[in-house]
Amino acid sequence: MSRFAQLAPFNSGETVTSNFSRISAALDYRHARSFGAESRISFQGLVSGNDDAIEAFSDLLGCSPTLLRPRAVVALGAASLIATEKLPRGLVSRDPMRFCPHCVFDDEQKQGGRKGHRAFGRLKWLVNAVRCCPDHQTALVSLPRAPFPAFSHDFAALLRMAAPELPALAKTAQAMQQDALDLYVTTRLNGIRQPESWLEDLPLRVIIRVAEVAGAVDRHGAGIRNQQLTDVEWSAAAGHGLQILAEGPEEFRTLLKRLIRTSTCGRSGLGGRAVYGRLYEMLAHENNDPAFDPIRNHMKEVALEQLPLGPGDRFFGSVETRRLHSVHSAALQFEVHPKRLKKLLIRSGVVDASCSDLHPDQIVLDAAEMESFVGQMRGSVDTPQAKEHIGATRTHFETLVRCGFLVPHTGGTPSPVGQEGLGVERRFMVKDLDDLLIFIKSLSGTRTDLQRLLDITSATRRAGCSLDLTFRLLLSGALLNVASEPSAHGVAAINIDPIELKEKTALPEHGCLSLKEVEKSLGTNTLAVKALIAAGHLASVERRNPVKRHLQTVVEPSEIARFQREYISLTHLANARGNHFIRVLKELGDTEPAFDHQAIGVRFYKRSDVGA
């Protein structure tokens, strides 16, 4: 070891320029360049990491150049090579030089070499992501800029100039704890790697930039700008971002999805800036370094998974394929109105009703599913168009739907009477309507007597049955006498035989007496019959009318026979005796009617009481 090396021994983590600067100061040179000129070692060459300068310095120290090269900062155009890591100018601070004022005083107490020249510049202090001194938990501070170019990068000379201010700098240094990125950068610069981490496949410059900006947008929003954050906030953001990256690619993708969910992009902004904010700006517009491509690929992949991007859009270049469609993007591509498409998606059940308040851009479906739905929608018509297509009245159309002969492609149940507006919600496939028309047409031409055939409504009314039953018989082929009116179309053209319809819809006779027939049998009036039934004196049952098919109140013959065996009306009793009912009433004297005649309206007597 030469005498020069003994003046200022190399310390762990010290830069080549710092060591040369300390030797120059220990030899009482005004600045390092003066000593370099005399020793024929280019200080600027050491600043640039020039091999010739490093070899000359190693000869001066009496050591191998391989010991100095890892401690040198190699200039690579707009970047610097620090401990094998290529870092762009924006990630490195060399002028002004940063340092920890507490470490300067500790170095004088703990390090070797000539007193007054023991404080040294650390390699890690050159990297902006290293913001604090973990030993003293304070933020790094900057030396004053070199007053003349000759002092540039000269650590010892600049430190000597700032000596009067060092105590104040140490006292006022801002308290700061080392963040996760700071620790990671320091560890990596020291050559310690984590082979199982995906970060080891990424250059340090990528990790630093992405960790800082990703942490900032996650903590402060996608629209955050660099100048809005203090050093402490940047440290917190950088540490947060590194922790996300350290968890692996999936955790980074989770962050990207979170940014998309919280973004406020509208139909005028589905671009990367609106979604990822500052993170996208940095990677898309501020550099084209291919080392960032793995990060760009993750961002683009997540965007394609979460956003309705497709051909014509740009997101880290042109988008070639579409995975998702929003209502808005589908409406643009297929030339349909977005409000109409949104309404149909909700009412068909493809999209939940809770989405009704969302903007068309916020309702997103798989692209294939959306394209299939829109294709079917374009091959369908709404209810008014469907009715016109098959030539049906509203009543006929709703009957066909209710009976299942027409099934809506979208929409709900048939429109209730008086709420026809709901029918617009449904849509019907044109193919289904055409198939029904073809089938209806195939039924025509089997008539026997055209003169007695009527349209569907008139025939149904004449036969006394329901439209449901008429259409079921017609479309099942059960009606033989069917003809088409040449001047009409579709359902409106169909004529059927009301006599045939009545015969085929008639129910079997129930064998009971209607109330009118009961009235005649008992020789009384309708009110009296109803009163007898209501009072429980005459049992009734409900049977379906064989012609009209409605439920009616009737009395079984056995019940009439029972009643007539036990009771007789005053009118029938008078007829049986051949006298006027007033005379018979006088003859009965105090004999009481079997029922309250004022409630019934007619006097009925027990046969046993009147000898009938």
mmCIF file of C-alpha atoms in Angstrom, residues 27 33 49 142 166 185 189 237 263 310-311 336 348 352 368-371 377 507 520 554 567:
data_model
loop_
_atom_site.group_PDB
_atom_site.id
_atom_site.type_symbol
_atom_site.label_atom_id
_atom_site.label_comp_id
_atom_site.label_asym_id
_atom_site.label_seq_id
_atom_site.Cartn_x
_atom_site.Cartn_y
_atom_site.Cartn_z
ATOM 1 C CA LEU A 27 -1.972 16.872 0.759
ATOM 2 C CA ARG A 33 -8.000 18.737 -10.133
ATOM 3 C CA GLY A 49 -15.252 6.328 -14.753
ATOM 4 C CA SER A 142 -26.997 18.669 -0.098
ATOM 5 C CA LEU A 166 -22.144 21.518 9.227
ATOM 6 C CA VAL A 185 -31.629 -0.017 -3.362
ATOM 7 C CA LEU A 189 -25.945 -1.727 -4.606
ATOM 8 C CA ALA A 237 -44.929 6.529 -1.594
ATOM 9 C CA SER A 263 -60.566 6.045 -12.270
ATOM 10 C CA GLY A 310 -60.473 -2.475 -29.116
ATOM 11 C CA PRO A 311 -59.092 -1.853 -32.597
ATOM 12 C CA VAL A 336 -77.323 1.466 -32.162
ATOM 13 C CA SER A 348 -83.282 -9.149 -20.841
ATOM 14 C CA ASP A 352 -78.337 -6.621 -13.496
ATOM 15 C CA ALA A 368 -68.271 -12.013 -27.755
ATOM 16 C CA GLU A 369 -71.340 -11.940 -25.497
ATOM 17 C CA MET A 370 -72.037 -8.300 -26.317
ATOM 18 C CA GLU A 371 -71.587 -8.847 -30.063
ATOM 19 C CA MET A 377 -81.089 -7.424 -31.162
ATOM 20 C CA LEU A 507 -117.918 -29.186 -22.504
ATOM 21 C CA LYS A 520 -139.490 -22.970 -12.891
ATOM 22 C CA VAL A 554 -126.436 -24.828 -10.195
ATOM 23 C CA TYR A 567 -141.723 -28.448 0.800
#
